[in-house]
Tab-separated table of C-alpha atoms in Angstrom:
chain	number	residue	atom	x	y	z
A	136	UNK	CA	192.974	120.354	139.349
A	137	UNK	CA	193.252	123.600	141.300
A	138	UNK	CA	194.128	126.220	138.753
A	139	UNK	CA	193.589	129.801	137.677
A	140	UNK	CA	191.616	129.467	134.471
A	141	UNK	CA	194.016	131.978	132.938
A	142	UNK	CA	195.681	135.353	133.345
A	143	UNK	CA	193.962	138.160	131.390
A	144	UNK	CA	195.970	139.616	128.545
A	145	UNK	CA	196.578	143.311	128.046
A	146	UNK	CA	193.470	145.265	127.057
A	147	UNK	CA	192.303	148.820	126.535
A	148	UNK	CA	189.280	148.228	128.755
A	149	UNK	CA	189.146	150.665	131.669
A	150	UNK	CA	190.842	148.694	134.484
A	151	UNK	CA	188.494	150.248	136.993
A	152	UNK	CA	185.452	148.571	135.498
A	153	UNK	CA	184.551	145.016	134.621
A	154	UNK	CA	181.077	145.821	133.308
A	155	UNK	CA	181.097	145.770	129.512
A	156	UNK	CA	178.507	145.971	126.799
A	157	UNK	CA	177.518	142.779	125.008
A	158	UNK	CA	179.285	142.435	121.706
A	159	UNK	CA	176.358	142.658	119.321
A	160	UNK	CA	177.138	145.337	116.674
A	161	UNK	CA	174.647	148.225	116.659
A	162	UNK	CA	174.527	148.776	112.904
A	163	UNK	CA	174.381	145.211	111.643
A	164	UNK	CA	171.328	143.025	111.220
A	165	UNK	CA	171.143	139.964	113.486
A	166	UNK	CA	172.824	136.863	112.152
A	167	UNK	CA	170.422	134.368	110.568
A	168	UNK	CA	171.262	131.821	113.269
A	169	UNK	CA	170.368	134.198	116.118
A	170	UNK	CA	168.182	132.651	118.812
A	171	UNK	CA	165.083	134.446	120.066
A	172	UNK	CA	163.539	134.124	123.514
A	173	UNK	CA	160.256	135.794	124.567
A	174	UNK	CA	161.002	139.023	126.399
A	175	UNK	CA	164.724	139.004	125.598
A	176	UNK	CA	166.801	140.213	122.688
A	177	UNK	CA	168.232	137.740	120.223
A	178	UNK	CA	171.570	136.079	120.723
A	179	UNK	CA	174.133	137.027	118.110
A	180	UNK	CA	176.624	134.772	116.351
A	181	UNK	CA	178.277	137.564	114.353
A	182	UNK	CA	181.660	137.483	116.092
A	183	UNK	CA	183.454	136.254	119.173
A	184	UNK	CA	183.435	138.064	122.522
A	185	UNK	CA	186.679	139.874	123.473
A	186	UNK	CA	189.367	137.298	124.171
A	187	UNK	CA	190.452	138.772	127.505
A	188	UNK	CA	186.908	138.290	128.834
A	189	UNK	CA	187.294	134.493	128.572
A	190	UNK	CA	190.999	134.447	129.516
A	191	UNK	CA	192.310	133.454	126.121
A	192	UNK	CA	195.348	134.859	124.324
A	193	UNK	CA	194.485	133.491	120.875
A	194	UNK	CA	191.418	134.894	119.141
A	195	UNK	CA	190.949	131.601	117.294
A	196	UNK	CA	190.363	129.804	120.619
A	197	UNK	CA	187.386	131.966	121.656
A	198	UNK	CA	184.082	130.122	121.080
A	199	UNK	CA	181.617	132.423	122.857
A	200	UNK	CA	179.777	134.985	120.722
A	201	UNK	CA	177.180	136.563	123.047
A	202	UNK	CA	175.252	136.334	126.316
A	203	UNK	CA	172.011	137.756	127.665
A	204	UNK	CA	170.602	137.823	131.167
A	205	UNK	CA	167.178	136.193	131.527
A	206	UNK	CA	166.732	136.405	135.309
A	207	UNK	CA	168.547	137.319	138.500
A	208	UNK	CA	170.753	134.240	138.256
A	209	UNK	CA	169.975	132.869	134.791
A	210	UNK	CA	171.531	133.535	131.395
A	211	UNK	CA	171.571	132.398	127.785
A	212	UNK	CA	175.071	132.085	126.360
A	213	UNK	CA	175.757	131.706	122.644
A	214	UNK	CA	178.775	129.931	121.186
A	215	UNK	CA	179.844	128.727	117.775
A	216	UNK	CA	181.665	125.430	117.563
A	217	UNK	CA	183.999	124.918	114.582
A	218	UNK	CA	183.337	122.098	112.131
A	219	UNK	CA	186.959	121.119	112.617
A	220	UNK	CA	189.667	122.181	115.027
A	221	UNK	CA	193.368	121.413	115.420
A	222	UNK	CA	192.782	119.911	118.878
A	223	UNK	CA	189.021	119.459	119.274
A	224	UNK	CA	188.645	117.475	116.080
A	225	UNK	CA	185.386	115.622	115.251
A	226	UNK	CA	184.999	112.096	116.563
A	227	UNK	CA	185.042	109.077	114.297
A	228	UNK	CA	181.228	109.171	114.389
A	229	UNK	CA	181.176	112.701	112.916
A	230	UNK	CA	180.110	114.481	116.118
A	231	UNK	CA	181.672	117.440	117.913
A	232	UNK	CA	184.373	116.745	120.480
A	233	UNK	CA	182.714	116.525	123.940
A	234	UNK	CA	185.603	118.437	125.560
A	235	UNK	CA	184.623	121.358	123.345
A	236	UNK	CA	181.511	121.479	125.543
A	237	UNK	CA	183.631	121.641	128.701
A	238	UNK	CA	185.823	124.421	127.301
A	239	UNK	CA	182.682	126.355	126.371
A	240	UNK	CA	181.401	126.046	129.949
A	241	UNK	CA	184.736	127.358	131.208
A	242	UNK	CA	184.599	130.343	128.882
A	243	UNK	CA	180.970	131.021	129.816
A	244	UNK	CA	181.700	131.089	133.548
A	245	UNK	CA	184.647	133.457	133.143
A	246	UNK	CA	182.714	135.750	130.797
A	247	UNK	CA	179.650	135.950	133.047
A	248	UNK	CA	181.837	136.502	136.122
A	249	UNK	CA	183.494	139.566	134.592
A	250	UNK	CA	180.565	140.924	132.600
A	251	UNK	CA	177.644	140.512	134.997
A	252	UNK	CA	179.096	139.862	138.462
A	253	UNK	CA	181.924	142.408	138.773
A	254	UNK	CA	184.670	139.856	139.391
A	255	UNK	CA	187.855	141.883	138.722
A	256	UNK	CA	189.795	141.035	135.576
A	257	UNK	CA	192.971	140.621	137.628
A	258	UNK	CA	191.615	137.832	139.825
A	259	UNK	CA	192.956	134.279	139.440
A	260	UNK	CA	190.430	131.487	138.848
A	261	UNK	CA	191.000	128.194	140.703
A	262	UNK	CA	189.033	125.130	139.616
A	263	UNK	CA	187.467	122.875	142.260
A	264	UNK	CA	185.304	120.604	140.134
A	265	UNK	CA	183.860	120.136	136.666
A	266	UNK	CA	181.368	117.813	135.038
A	267	UNK	CA	179.507	117.293	131.794
A	268	UNK	CA	177.200	114.743	130.229
A	269	UNK	CA	176.145	114.333	126.599
A	270	UNK	CA	172.540	113.103	126.680
A	271	UNK	CA	171.839	113.143	122.929
A	272	UNK	CA	175.059	112.556	120.934
A	273	UNK	CA	173.202	112.591	117.595
A	274	UNK	CA	172.374	116.276	118.139
A	275	UNK	CA	176.087	117.065	117.947
A	276	UNK	CA	176.503	115.619	114.463
A	277	UNK	CA	178.495	118.058	112.331
A	278	UNK	CA	176.693	119.245	109.218
A	279	UNK	CA	177.427	121.756	106.490
A	280	UNK	CA	177.827	124.794	108.769
A	281	UNK	CA	179.561	125.586	112.083
A	282	UNK	CA	177.498	124.420	115.048
A	283	UNK	CA	175.515	127.223	116.789
A	284	UNK	CA	175.280	126.408	120.489
A	285	UNK	CA	173.218	127.831	123.352
A	286	UNK	CA	173.959	127.255	127.024
A	287	UNK	CA	170.978	127.764	129.317
A	288	UNK	CA	172.985	128.768	132.364
A	289	UNK	CA	172.216	129.072	136.065
A	290	UNK	CA	174.619	131.032	138.286
A	291	UNK	CA	175.141	129.902	141.903
A	292	UNK	CA	177.289	131.676	144.505
A	293	UNK	CA	179.246	129.244	146.709
A	294	UNK	CA	180.881	130.695	149.829
A	295	UNK	CA	181.553	133.991	148.081
A	296	UNK	CA	183.306	136.724	150.082
A	297	UNK	CA	183.937	139.700	147.760
A	298	UNK	CA	186.032	141.610	146.936
A	299	UNK	CA	188.985	139.297	147.571
A	300	UNK	CA	187.353	135.878	147.114
A	301	UNK	CA	184.467	134.876	144.848
A	302	UNK	CA	183.123	131.333	144.982
A	303	UNK	CA	180.869	130.413	142.055
A	304	UNK	CA	179.293	127.483	140.231
A	305	UNK	CA	177.761	127.561	136.766
A	306	UNK	CA	175.242	124.879	135.804
A	307	UNK	CA	174.216	124.657	132.165
A	308	UNK	CA	171.936	122.810	129.770
A	309	UNK	CA	173.391	122.435	126.283
A	310	UNK	CA	171.056	122.984	123.339
A	311	UNK	CA	171.779	122.836	119.616
A	312	UNK	CA	169.088	124.190	117.317
A	313	UNK	CA	166.719	124.303	120.277
A	314	UNK	CA	167.347	120.616	120.987
A	315	UNK	CA	168.608	119.830	124.529
A	316	UNK	CA	171.500	117.418	124.287
A	317	UNK	CA	173.696	117.801	127.358
A	318	UNK	CA	174.289	119.220	130.785
A	319	UNK	CA	177.360	120.386	132.666
A	320	UNK	CA	178.734	122.414	135.552
A	321	UNK	CA	181.916	124.111	136.710
A	322	UNK	CA	182.842	125.196	140.262
A	323	UNK	CA	185.650	127.716	140.729
A	324	UNK	CA	186.946	130.279	143.187
A	325	UNK	CA	188.421	133.584	141.987
A	326	UNK	CA	190.965	135.270	144.265
A	327	UNK	CA	193.297	138.264	144.150
A	328	UNK	CA	197.052	137.902	143.667
A	329	UNK	CA	197.835	137.924	147.389
A	330	UNK	CA	195.457	135.091	148.203
A	331	UNK	CA	196.484	133.168	145.134
A	332	UNK	CA	200.132	133.287	146.235
A	333	UNK	CA	199.122	131.989	149.672
A	334	UNK	CA	197.152	129.097	148.162
A	335	UNK	CA	199.720	128.334	145.498
A	336	UNK	CA	202.704	128.133	147.833
A	337	UNK	CA	206.140	127.414	146.375
A	338	UNK	CA	204.852	127.100	142.827
A	339	UNK	CA	203.553	130.663	142.564
A	340	UNK	CA	205.029	132.758	139.762
A	341	UNK	CA	204.594	136.445	138.913
A	342	UNK	CA	201.669	137.139	136.597
A	343	UNK	CA	202.470	136.236	132.999
A	344	UNK	CA	205.611	134.252	133.880
A	345	UNK	CA	205.470	130.513	133.259
A	346	UNK	CA	207.345	127.890	135.211
A	347	UNK	CA	209.638	125.709	133.150
A	348	UNK	CA	208.499	122.277	132.047
A	349	UNK	CA	210.035	119.009	133.216
A	350	UNK	CA	213.602	118.029	132.351
A	351	UNK	CA	213.805	115.966	129.141
A	352	UNK	CA	213.520	112.211	129.778
A	353	UNK	CA	213.556	109.204	127.442
A	354	UNK	CA	209.814	108.579	127.183
A	355	UNK	CA	207.558	106.568	124.902
A	356	UNK	CA	204.685	108.643	123.549
A	357	UNK	CA	201.382	106.972	122.741
A	358	UNK	CA	200.473	106.837	119.063
A	359	UNK	CA	197.920	109.603	118.345
A	360	UNK	CA	195.457	107.189	116.711
A	361	UNK	CA	195.516	105.009	119.837
A	362	UNK	CA	194.261	107.921	121.961
A	363	UNK	CA	191.793	109.359	119.447
A	364	UNK	CA	193.953	112.257	118.272
A	365	UNK	CA	195.038	113.195	114.765
A	366	UNK	CA	198.369	114.877	115.523
A	367	UNK	CA	201.281	113.477	117.539
A	368	UNK	CA	201.769	116.853	119.251
A	369	UNK	CA	198.262	116.612	120.753
A	370	UNK	CA	198.926	113.278	122.472
A	371	UNK	CA	199.489	113.828	126.206
A	372	UNK	CA	200.213	110.218	127.266
A	373	UNK	CA	203.810	109.079	127.788
A	374	UNK	CA	205.568	106.345	129.766
A	375	UNK	CA	209.117	105.309	130.552
A	376	UNK	CA	208.758	101.731	129.302
A	377	UNK	CA	206.108	99.278	128.118
A	378	UNK	CA	205.273	97.987	131.612
A	379	UNK	CA	205.317	101.420	133.300
A	380	UNK	CA	202.207	103.478	134.126
A	381	UNK	CA	201.040	106.128	131.699
A	382	UNK	CA	201.957	109.682	132.638
A	383	UNK	CA	200.670	113.105	131.648
A	384	UNK	CA	202.917	114.853	129.152
A	385	UNK	CA	203.582	118.476	130.101
A	386	UNK	CA	204.385	120.452	126.948
A	387	UNK	CA	204.498	124.137	127.876
A	388	UNK	CA	205.047	124.986	124.199
A	389	UNK	CA	201.698	123.542	123.092
A	390	UNK	CA	199.790	126.458	121.483
A	391	UNK	CA	196.339	125.417	122.763
A	392	UNK	CA	196.921	123.605	126.057
A	393	UNK	CA	199.255	126.428	127.095
A	394	UNK	CA	197.546	129.282	125.284
A	395	UNK	CA	199.311	131.673	127.693
A	396	UNK	CA	201.926	131.307	130.462
A	397	UNK	CA	200.872	129.189	133.438
A	398	UNK	CA	202.630	128.235	136.678
A	399	UNK	CA	200.784	124.910	136.993
A	400	UNK	CA	199.137	122.187	134.901
A	401	UNK	CA	195.920	123.607	133.349
A	402	UNK	CA	192.654	121.820	134.055
A	403	UNK	CA	191.963	121.137	130.370
A	404	UNK	CA	195.313	119.316	130.050
A	405	UNK	CA	194.320	116.990	132.888
A	406	UNK	CA	190.881	116.373	131.371
A	407	UNK	CA	192.522	115.552	128.045
A	408	UNK	CA	194.820	113.097	129.809
A	409	UNK	CA	191.847	111.325	131.402
A	410	UNK	CA	190.013	111.239	128.066
A	411	UNK	CA	193.017	109.894	126.141
A	412	UNK	CA	193.709	107.153	128.680
A	413	UNK	CA	190.054	106.110	128.531
A	414	UNK	CA	190.216	105.936	124.742
A	415	UNK	CA	193.423	103.897	124.902
A	416	UNK	CA	191.883	101.388	127.306
A	417	UNK	CA	188.645	100.984	125.352
A	418	UNK	CA	190.123	100.795	121.850
A	419	UNK	CA	192.636	97.963	121.515
A	420	UNK	CA	194.554	97.938	118.268
A	421	UNK	CA	192.294	95.310	116.696
A	422	UNK	CA	189.009	97.113	117.497
A	423	UNK	CA	186.736	96.971	114.395
A	424	UNK	CA	185.329	100.276	113.095
A	425	UNK	CA	181.798	99.588	114.364
A	426	UNK	CA	182.832	98.526	117.890
A	427	UNK	CA	184.340	101.731	119.237
A	428	UNK	CA	183.373	103.843	122.230
A	429	UNK	CA	182.567	107.526	122.525
A	430	UNK	CA	182.965	109.706	125.606
A	431	UNK	CA	179.565	110.601	127.080
A	432	UNK	CA	180.495	112.321	130.315
A	433	UNK	CA	183.032	113.189	133.005
A	434	UNK	CA	182.958	114.196	136.656
A	435	UNK	CA	186.269	115.574	137.916
A	436	UNK	CA	187.203	116.589	141.466
A	437	UNK	CA	190.178	118.961	141.607
A	438	UNK	CA	192.225	118.413	144.760
A	439	UNK	CA	195.624	120.102	144.360
A	440	UNK	CA	197.770	122.116	141.977
A	441	UNK	CA	199.809	120.115	139.473
A	442	UNK	CA	203.435	121.229	139.213
A	443	UNK	CA	204.990	121.473	135.756
A	444	UNK	CA	208.387	119.997	136.620
A	445	UNK	CA	207.363	116.682	138.263
A	446	UNK	CA	205.906	113.547	136.586
A	447	UNK	CA	202.156	112.959	136.946
A	448	UNK	CA	200.937	109.350	136.897
A	449	UNK	CA	197.484	108.500	135.527
A	450	UNK	CA	196.109	105.610	137.573
A	451	UNK	CA	193.150	103.378	136.692
A	452	UNK	CA	191.113	102.421	139.766
A	453	UNK	CA	187.960	100.865	138.381
A	454	UNK	CA	186.452	99.710	135.107
A	455	UNK	CA	182.819	98.649	134.998
A	456	UNK	CA	180.917	97.696	131.840
A	457	UNK	CA	177.249	96.952	131.331
A	458	UNK	CA	174.112	97.997	129.413
A	459	UNK	CA	176.150	99.362	126.512
A	460	UNK	CA	178.238	101.726	128.644
A	461	UNK	CA	181.608	101.558	130.383
A	462	UNK	CA	182.546	103.551	133.458
A	463	UNK	CA	186.154	104.338	134.303
A	464	UNK	CA	187.526	105.795	137.536
A	465	UNK	CA	190.925	107.440	137.120
A	466	UNK	CA	193.291	109.508	139.264
A	467	UNK	CA	196.097	111.931	138.493
A	468	UNK	CA	198.867	111.466	141.084
A	469	UNK	CA	202.044	113.498	141.524
A	470	UNK	CA	204.681	112.575	144.097
A	471	UNK	CA	202.177	110.442	145.988
A	472	UNK	CA	199.617	113.282	146.127
A	473	UNK	CA	196.286	112.848	144.348
A	474	UNK	CA	195.759	115.930	142.180
A	475	UNK	CA	192.435	115.041	140.569
A	476	UNK	CA	189.937	112.201	140.400
A	477	UNK	CA	187.816	111.459	137.336
A	478	UNK	CA	184.729	109.337	136.788
A	479	UNK	CA	184.032	108.996	133.075
A	480	UNK	CA	181.277	107.262	131.118
A	481	UNK	CA	181.681	105.863	127.623
A	482	UNK	CA	179.012	104.580	125.266
A	483	UNK	CA	179.251	102.142	122.395
A	484	UNK	CA	179.506	103.973	119.098
A	485	UNK	CA	176.780	103.496	116.511
A	486	UNK	CA	177.083	101.078	113.567
A	487	UNK	CA	178.209	103.858	111.254
A	488	UNK	CA	180.856	105.182	113.601
A	489	UNK	CA	184.089	105.837	111.826
A	490	UNK	CA	182.716	105.512	108.290
A	491	UNK	CA	183.405	109.110	107.354
A	492	UNK	CA	186.554	109.756	109.331
A	493	UNK	CA	188.211	106.352	109.605
A	494	UNK	CA	191.919	106.381	108.807
A	495	UNK	CA	194.297	103.604	107.885
A	496	UNK	CA	195.841	103.889	111.335
A	497	UNK	CA	192.468	103.022	112.868
A	498	UNK	CA	191.644	100.209	110.435
A	499	UNK	CA	194.890	98.395	111.069
A	500	UNK	CA	196.225	97.316	114.444
A	501	UNK	CA	197.063	100.641	116.059
A	502	UNK	CA	200.491	100.713	117.738
A	503	UNK	CA	200.529	101.668	121.400
A	504	UNK	CA	203.413	104.104	121.037
A	505	UNK	CA	204.719	106.302	118.260
C-alpha cells in the first residue's frame, strides 16, 4: 500500500547531514556473536541503531544493530530478533514470525538510504511493493538466545531523480548463523513534503499529525487464536455480521502498528491483515495440532493509499493447494478501489508443530469471533 514508511522523530543529529557513523562503540570489544567477512570489519550486535534512522519512535521496536558496506551497491546488515515479542510472537512450531523478516527489510532499506545514500531524513517513504520467502523454516527455530540475523543486501536505484525523488529497491538474502534461509525485497520511493502532498491528495496531513480513525461501528472481531495471535488487541480482522466479508481493523491507538502518527494505513498493518486472513482460512476450528500451516512467503503490490476513516474489505480471489503447499491470492479494497494485492504461500507444519506453544484455545474448536 502506498505509504511513507514513517516520519522521523526529533533528533540531535545535524539536520544538514544524513551521513552518520556506524554504531559500533569504539572502546568495547566486539560482541561474541559478531560476524566476520574477509576484508570487512565485524558486524556488531551490541546495541540497536538510532531509532530515527529506521523511522521508529519506540526504541524497543528497533531490530537493526549494525551495517557495513561490502561493495558499491552491496551491504551486510545485522539485526537481532527477540525470542518473544508482543506482536511478532513465535509460531506454534517454535520459529520466528516471518513478518519479523519483512519489518527487518523495511528497517534495513530506510537505514541504508539515510546512512549511505544521502536520502534526507525529512523525506517521506512510499511503498510500491514488497516480498519475502522463507526457504529453510527450521533455521528460524528459536533457541536459548535472541536470534542474530544477517541480511546480505543489494541496493538498486529505480527511476531515482535526486534531490526531490529517490526510487530504490533493496534485495536481500536472509542468513542465520551463516545459514541462508530466506530472501526478500522492498521497493519504495522517497519524496519531499511538497511531492508527498501532491501524491497523497486529500488525505495529506502535516508532519506528525495523524488522521482520525474510523467512526465506531458494531463489529465482530475475530478471535485471536483463530488468526494466529495471542492478544485480542493484535487481531486486525473484523466484520459486520457472520455472512459479511472480513475487513481490516484500523486501530490508530495500537502501540506497534501505529508506532507514530500516520495519515494513512501503514504497509505492515495491511500485511498483517493478509496474513491473519490466510491463517483463518487454513485453520478451521477443528484443525488438529499436527495439521496446521505456516506462512512461507508473500508478494504484495501496493497500488493506492489506504484512508484511515473508510472500511477496507479483504477479498479472497484464489486458493490453490498441492504438493504440501497452499497459495492464496487476496486483495485489500476500499470504496471499490484496490489498494493492494497479495499472493501468499503456506506450507504444512511439521509433525511437532504446536507441541511447545499449543494453547487450550488451539486444541479446542476455536471460535471465529471473540
